[in-house]
Coordinates of C-alpha atoms in Angstrom, one line a residue:
M1 CA -11.1 -114.5 59.6
A2 CA -8.7 -112.1 58.1
R3 CA -9.9 -108.6 56.9
I4 CA -9.5 -107.7 53.3
P5 CA -7.8 -104.3 52.9
T6 CA -9.7 -101.7 51.0
T7 CA -8.4 -98.8 48.9
R8 CA -9.7 -95.4 49.6
V9 CA -10.7 -93.5 46.5
T10 CA -10.8 -89.7 46.8
G11 CA -12.5 -87.5 44.3
R12 CA -10.5 -85.0 42.2
G13 CA -10.6 -81.5 43.7
R14 CA -12.9 -78.9 42.0
Q15 CA -11.0 -76.6 39.6
H16 CA -11.3 -72.7 40.0
G17 CA -10.9 -70.0 37.3
A18 CA -12.6 -68.2 34.4
S19 CA -14.1 -69.9 31.5
I20 CA -13.5 -68.8 27.9
V21 CA -16.9 -67.1 27.8
E22 CA -16.1 -65.0 30.9
V23 CA -12.8 -64.0 29.4
M24 CA -14.4 -62.9 26.2
V25 CA -17.1 -60.9 28.1
G26 CA -14.3 -59.2 30.1
I27 CA -12.4 -58.3 27.0
L28 CA -15.6 -56.9 25.4
I29 CA -16.2 -54.7 28.5
G30 CA -12.6 -53.5 28.5
L31 CA -12.9 -52.6 24.8
I32 CA -16.1 -50.6 25.4
V33 CA -14.4 -48.7 28.2
V34 CA -11.3 -48.0 26.0
A35 CA -13.6 -46.8 23.2
V36 CA -15.5 -44.5 25.6
I37 CA -12.2 -43.1 26.9
Y38 CA -10.9 -42.5 23.4
N39 CA -14.1 -40.8 22.4
V40 CA -13.8 -38.5 25.4
L41 CA -10.2 -37.8 24.5
I42 CA -11.2 -37.0 20.9
V43 CA -13.9 -34.6 21.9
A44 CA -11.6 -33.0 24.4
E45 CA -8.8 -32.7 21.8
G46 CA -11.3 -31.2 19.4
F47 CA -12.2 -28.5 22.0
R48 CA -8.5 -28.0 22.7
R49 CA -7.6 -27.6 19.1
S50 CA -10.6 -25.2 18.5
T51 CA -9.6 -23.1 21.5
L52 CA -5.9 -23.0 20.5
G53 CA -6.8 -22.3 16.8
V54 CA -9.0 -19.4 17.8
A55 CA -6.3 -18.1 20.2
D56 CA -3.6 -18.4 17.5
A57 CA -5.8 -16.5 15.0
Q58 CA -6.4 -13.8 17.6
V59 CA -2.8 -13.4 18.4
T60 CA -1.9 -13.3 14.7
G61 CA -4.6 -10.7 14.0
Q62 CA -3.8 -8.5 17.0
L63 CA 0.0 -8.6 16.3
S64 CA -0.5 -7.8 12.6
Q65 CA -3.0 -5.0 13.4
F66 CA -0.7 -3.5 16.0
V67 CA 2.3 -3.4 13.7
I68 CA 0.5 -1.9 10.8
G69 CA -1.5 0.5 13.0
R70 CA 1.7 1.7 14.7
E71 CA 3.4 2.3 11.4
L72 CA 0.4 4.1 10.0
A73 CA 0.4 6.4 13.1
N74 CA 3.9 7.4 12.2
A75 CA 3.3 7.8 8.5
G76 CA 4.3 11.2 7.1
N77 CA 6.5 12.2 10.0
G78 CA 9.4 14.3 8.7
V79 CA 8.1 14.4 5.1
M80 CA 4.8 16.3 5.5
S81 CA 6.0 19.2 7.5
G82 CA 4.2 22.2 6.0
E83 CA 6.2 23.2 2.9
G84 CA 7.7 19.8 2.7
V85 CA 4.7 18.4 0.8
D86 CA 4.9 21.2 -1.8
V87 CA 8.7 20.8 -2.0
L88 CA 8.7 17.1 -2.6
A89 CA 5.4 16.6 -4.5
N90 CA 6.9 17.2 -7.9
C91 CA 9.9 14.8 -7.5
S92 CA 10.4 12.8 -10.7
L93 CA 11.4 9.9 -8.5
A94 CA 8.1 8.6 -7.1
G95 CA 9.8 7.0 -4.1
L96 CA 10.8 10.5 -2.8
R97 CA 7.3 12.0 -3.0
P98 CA 5.8 12.8 0.4
M99 CA 3.1 10.1 0.4
P100 CA 2.6 9.1 4.0
V101 CA 0.6 6.0 2.8
L102 CA 0.5 4.7 -0.7
I103 CA -2.1 1.9 -1.3
E104 CA -1.8 -0.3 -4.3
D105 CA -5.3 -1.6 -4.9
S106 CA -5.8 -5.1 -6.1
V107 CA -8.6 -3.9 -8.4
V108 CA -10.2 -7.3 -9.0
G109 CA -13.2 -8.0 -6.9
D110 CA -13.3 -4.7 -5.0
T111 CA -17.1 -4.6 -5.1
P112 CA -19.7 -6.1 -2.8
A113 CA -20.8 -8.4 -5.6
G114 CA -17.2 -9.6 -6.3
A115 CA -16.7 -13.3 -5.7
S116 CA -12.9 -12.9 -5.4
V117 CA -11.1 -10.4 -3.3
L118 CA -7.4 -9.9 -3.8
N119 CA -4.9 -8.3 -1.4
D120 CA -3.8 -4.7 -1.4
R121 CA -0.3 -3.5 -0.7
I122 CA 0.5 -0.7 1.7
T123 CA 3.6 1.5 1.5
L124 CA 4.4 3.8 4.5
F125 CA 6.9 6.7 4.3
Y126 CA 8.3 8.6 7.3
S127 CA 11.6 9.7 8.9
N128 CA 12.9 10.4 12.3
S129 CA 15.0 13.6 12.2
P130 CA 15.3 14.6 15.9
R131 CA 16.2 18.2 15.3
I132 CA 14.9 19.8 12.1
V133 CA 11.9 18.6 10.1
H134 CA 11.2 21.7 8.1
P135 CA 12.8 22.2 4.6
V136 CA 15.8 24.5 4.6
R137 CA 16.8 26.8 1.8
V138 CA 19.8 26.2 -0.4
D139 CA 22.3 29.1 -0.2
I140 CA 25.1 29.1 -2.8
P141 CA 23.5 28.6 -6.2
A142 CA 24.5 26.3 -9.1
Q143 CA 25.7 23.4 -7.0
V144 CA 25.8 20.0 -8.7
A145 CA 24.5 17.4 -6.4
T146 CA 26.9 14.6 -7.4
T147 CA 30.1 16.5 -7.0
D148 CA 29.8 19.8 -5.0
P149 CA 28.7 20.3 -1.4
I150 CA 25.2 21.7 -0.9
T151 CA 25.3 24.8 1.4
V152 CA 22.1 25.2 3.3
V153 CA 20.8 28.0 5.6
S154 CA 20.7 26.1 8.8
P155 CA 22.9 26.6 11.9
N156 CA 22.3 23.1 13.2
G157 CA 20.1 20.1 12.7
F158 CA 22.3 18.1 10.3
S159 CA 24.9 15.5 11.3
V160 CA 27.0 12.9 9.6
N161 CA 25.0 9.9 8.3
D162 CA 21.8 11.9 8.1
W163 CA 19.7 11.2 5.0
F164 CA 18.2 14.2 3.1
I165 CA 16.3 15.0 -0.1
A166 CA 17.2 18.1 -2.2
A167 CA 14.5 19.2 -4.5
D168 CA 14.0 22.1 -6.9
R169 CA 10.4 23.3 -6.8
A170 CA 10.8 25.0 -10.2
T171 CA 11.5 21.6 -11.9
T172 CA 10.9 17.9 -11.1
D173 CA 14.5 17.3 -10.1
C174 CA 15.3 15.8 -6.7
T175 CA 18.2 13.9 -5.2
M176 CA 18.5 11.7 -2.1
G177 CA 21.9 11.8 -0.4
Q178 CA 23.6 10.8 2.9
V179 CA 25.7 13.3 4.7
T180 CA 29.4 12.4 4.9
G181 CA 30.8 15.7 6.3
M182 CA 29.9 19.3 7.2
A183 CA 31.7 22.7 7.1
Q184 CA 30.6 26.2 7.9
P185 CA 31.6 28.5 5.0
L186 CA 31.1 32.2 4.7
P187 CA 27.8 33.1 3.2
A188 CA 27.7 33.7 -0.6
G189 CA 26.4 37.3 -0.3
G190 CA 25.0 37.5 3.1
A191 CA 21.6 38.3 1.5
Y192 CA 19.7 35.9 3.7
P193 CA 19.8 36.1 7.6
P194 CA 21.4 35.0 9.7
A195 CA 24.5 36.7 8.2
A196 CA 26.9 35.1 10.7
P197 CA 29.1 32.3 9.3
G198 CA 27.5 29.9 11.8
G199 CA 24.1 30.3 10.0
F200 CA 25.3 28.2 7.0
V201 CA 26.5 24.7 6.7
A202 CA 28.0 23.0 3.6
L203 CA 27.0 19.4 3.4
T204 CA 29.3 16.9 1.6
F205 CA 27.4 13.7 0.8
T206 CA 27.1 10.5 -1.0
K207 CA 24.4 10.5 -3.7
K208 CA 21.9 7.6 -3.1
A209 CA 19.1 8.2 -5.6
G210 CA 17.7 10.8 -8.0
V211 CA 19.2 13.0 -10.6
D212 CA 22.2 15.2 -11.1
H213 CA 21.1 18.8 -10.9
A214 CA 22.3 22.3 -10.2
Y215 CA 20.1 23.4 -7.3
P216 CA 19.4 27.2 -7.5
T217 CA 19.0 29.3 -4.4
L218 CA 15.4 30.6 -4.7
S219 CA 13.5 27.5 -5.6
S220 CA 15.6 24.7 -4.0
R221 CA 15.0 23.2 -0.6
V222 CA 16.6 20.4 1.5
V223 CA 14.6 18.1 3.7
N224 CA 16.5 16.5 6.5
L225 CA 15.3 12.9 7.1
G226 CA 17.5 12.0 10.0
R227 CA 19.5 8.8 10.5
N228 CA 16.6 6.4 9.5
V229 CA 14.4 6.6 6.5
T230 CA 11.4 4.3 6.7
R231 CA 9.7 3.4 3.5
T232 CA 8.2 0.0 4.1
T233 CA 5.7 -2.1 2.1
Y234 CA 3.3 -4.5 3.8
S235 CA 1.9 -7.2 1.6
I236 CA 0.5 -10.8 1.6
D237 CA 2.3 -13.7 0.0
P238 CA -0.9 -15.7 -1.1
A239 CA 1.0 -18.9 -1.6
K240 CA 2.1 -19.0 2.0
W241 CA -0.7 -16.9 3.7
Q242 CA 2.1 -14.8 5.1
L243 CA 2.3 -11.1 6.0
N244 CA 5.6 -9.6 4.8
S245 CA 7.3 -6.3 5.1
T246 CA 9.8 -5.0 2.6
D247 CA 12.3 -2.1 3.0
E248 CA 11.8 0.0 -0.1
N249 CA 14.1 3.0 0.7
P250 CA 15.0 4.4 -2.7
G251 CA 18.5 4.9 -1.5
L252 CA 19.3 1.2 -1.0
A253 CA 22.0 -0.1 -3.3
A254 CA 20.0 -3.3 -3.9
A255 CA 16.4 -4.3 -3.4
A256 CA 15.7 -5.7 0.0
A257 CA 14.1 -9.1 0.5
A258 CA 10.7 -9.5 2.0
A259 CA 10.8 -10.2 5.8
P260 CA 8.0 -12.4 7.2
L261 CA 5.9 -10.9 10.0
A262 CA 3.0 -13.2 10.6
Q263 CA 1.7 -16.5 9.3
N264 CA -1.9 -17.4 8.3
V265 CA -2.9 -13.9 7.2
V266 CA -5.1 -14.5 4.2
L267 CA -6.3 -11.0 3.3
L268 CA -5.1 -7.4 3.6
K269 CA -7.3 -4.5 2.4
A270 CA -7.0 -0.8 2.9
Q271 CA -8.9 2.4 1.9
Y272 CA -8.3 6.1 2.1
G273 CA -10.3 8.4 4.3
V274 CA -10.7 11.6 2.3
D275 CA -11.6 15.1 3.3
T276 CA -13.6 16.5 0.4
N277 CA -14.8 19.8 2.0
N278 CA -11.5 20.9 3.7
D279 CA -12.8 20.6 7.3
Q280 CA -10.0 18.3 8.3
I281 CA -12.4 15.4 8.8
P282 CA -12.6 12.4 6.5
D283 CA -16.1 12.3 5.0
C284 CA -15.5 9.7 2.3
W285 CA -13.9 6.3 2.2
T286 CA -12.4 5.2 -1.1
P287 CA -10.3 2.3 -2.4
A288 CA -7.0 3.3 -4.1
D289 CA -8.5 3.4 -7.6
N290 CA -10.0 5.8 -10.1
T291 CA -13.7 4.8 -9.6
D292 CA -14.5 8.3 -8.1
T293 CA -16.2 6.7 -5.1
C294 CA -16.3 10.1 -3.4
G295 CA -18.2 11.7 -6.3
V296 CA -15.8 14.6 -6.6
G297 CA -13.9 13.5 -9.7
L298 CA -10.7 12.6 -7.8
D299 CA -8.3 9.8 -8.7
F300 CA -6.7 8.0 -5.7
S301 CA -5.0 5.2 -7.7
K302 CA -1.3 4.4 -7.3
A303 CA -0.8 5.4 -10.9
F304 CA -1.9 9.0 -10.0
F305 CA 0.5 9.3 -7.1
T306 CA 3.5 7.7 -8.7
G307 CA 3.1 8.7 -12.4
G308 CA 3.9 12.1 -13.9
A309 CA 3.9 15.0 -11.6
P310 CA 0.4 16.5 -11.6
A311 CA 0.1 20.1 -10.4
N312 CA -2.6 19.1 -7.8
L313 CA -0.6 16.3 -6.2
A314 CA 0.2 18.1 -3.0
A315 CA -3.5 19.0 -2.5
R316 CA -4.5 15.4 -3.1
I317 CA -2.0 14.2 -0.6
R318 CA -3.3 16.6 2.0
A319 CA -6.8 15.5 1.4
I320 CA -6.0 12.0 2.8
K321 CA -6.7 12.2 6.5
A322 CA -7.0 8.6 7.6
V323 CA -6.6 5.0 6.4
R324 CA -8.7 2.0 7.4
V325 CA -7.3 -1.4 7.3
A326 CA -8.9 -4.9 7.4
L327 CA -7.0 -8.1 8.1
V328 CA -8.4 -11.6 7.8
V329 CA -6.5 -14.3 9.6
R330 CA -7.1 -18.0 10.0
S331 CA -6.2 -20.8 12.4
E332 CA -3.4 -23.2 11.6
D333 CA -5.7 -26.2 11.8
V334 CA -9.1 -26.6 10.1
A335 CA -12.3 -28.0 11.5
K336 CA -13.8 -31.3 10.3
A337 CA -15.9 -30.8 7.2
D338 CA -19.7 -30.8 7.6
A339 CA -21.4 -32.9 5.0
A340 CA -24.4 -30.5 5.0
N341 CA -22.1 -27.7 4.0
A342 CA -19.5 -29.5 2.0
T343 CA -19.3 -26.9 -0.7
L344 CA -18.8 -24.0 1.7
V345 CA -21.5 -22.0 0.0
N346 CA -22.6 -20.4 3.2
Q347 CA -19.2 -18.9 4.3
S348 CA -19.7 -15.2 4.0
A349 CA -18.8 -12.0 5.8
W350 CA -18.4 -8.3 5.2
I351 CA -15.5 -5.9 5.9
F352 CA -15.8 -2.1 6.0
N353 CA -19.5 -2.5 6.7
C354 CA -21.6 0.1 8.5
A355 CA -24.7 0.3 10.7
A356 CA -27.0 0.3 7.7
N357 CA -25.6 -3.1 6.6
D358 CA -26.6 -2.6 3.0
A359 CA -25.3 -1.3 -0.3
T360 CA -25.3 2.3 1.1
C361 CA -22.2 1.4 3.2
Q362 CA -19.4 3.2 1.5
G363 CA -16.6 0.9 0.3
R364 CA -17.8 -2.3 2.0
I365 CA -16.5 -5.6 0.6
Q366 CA -18.0 -9.0 0.7
L367 CA -15.9 -12.1 1.6
D368 CA -17.1 -15.4 0.5
N369 CA -15.8 -19.0 0.3
T370 CA -13.0 -17.9 -2.0
I371 CA -11.5 -16.3 1.1
L372 CA -13.2 -18.1 3.9
Q373 CA -12.3 -21.5 2.7
D374 CA -11.3 -25.0 4.0
Y375 CA -13.2 -24.8 7.3
G376 CA -10.5 -22.7 8.9
R377 CA -11.3 -20.7 12.0
Y378 CA -11.2 -17.1 10.7
R379 CA -11.0 -13.8 12.5
I380 CA -11.5 -10.3 10.9
Y381 CA -9.7 -7.3 12.4
E382 CA -10.4 -3.7 11.3
A383 CA -8.8 -0.5 12.4
T384 CA -9.2 3.2 11.4
I385 CA -6.0 5.2 11.9
P386 CA -5.9 9.0 11.5
L387 CA -2.8 10.2 9.8
R388 CA -1.8 12.6 12.6
N389 CA 1.2 13.9 10.8
A390 CA -0.9 14.8 7.8
I391 CA -3.5 16.5 10.0
W392 CA -1.0 18.4 12.2
N393 CA 1.2 19.7 9.4
Q394 CA -1.4 21.5 7.3
S395 CA -0.2 24.7 5.7

């Protein structure tokens, strides 16, 4: 009997792989991990931005404070040397008066209760004559500053390109010039020692500022300012939060443009330290206004120092022994707003405060959210700078 052939049926092999559910679960886990990583990065970035923001504000504040402090330390050099204050104090041109530091007060909001504090402007004046910083006497009388040489009693100390100010103490006339040449003429009458020809020098010059005047012998003096005259104003551009410096040498042919020094500087305030009892120590701090903060009836406003020519101007200049400056700087970036403090009503700080921390602190100013705004990271820098040239050169 023949065998019937059979067909062997084999089962289909079992398939291997992930189901759609497993894939979705894996994607979900991956998304969670990515979210965690991004959250860690966001937190780390926040700390990094905060650290860098504070560091930037500190660098800006320290740089600005250093520059202004250094210039204040030099203020008055070459223009406050003894008799120089009396010689130049009556100049009709305010830019030639021997003010080491001239503060233009913002006026608005300069009280602890003020809700808005505006920026002051600080103008510094000094020179760098390397040889002679004391006023010298004019010898030959009746010299017209615009045409004739000025002959002074000085065997040396002047050189070509030196700046100088000639002033007549009997009037308010003064002239700024720049030396173009020198000669040694015979003295007019030999009435003033030294009688040798070398004791006199005739200065030819280019007039830079001031008036035409015949400077008489007895009442006229010439102050040598050296090669460089520094009369610089430091101010804040509120639209850019930018600290600027401007060269305001009265002898410039055209006004100089403001040069930026630092960014994110939001406030500049300054006050005079005044000696009211003539002991060479500042015992009162006053803004540059006429509020009589010191209680002695003295005006320290810009209008006083630049207007008219008051008889007591030299004494008022000598009474200023120091200046204190406050700078408020901010970071480039701002922090995330806090809903609980959305209106910034709690942003507040004080400048020019004292240990008493109350209204008895002379000249202190409150800063609120009109200054400390938009959640920036702010730093406040204060410095008190003695005007050493004003102190050393008392007469």
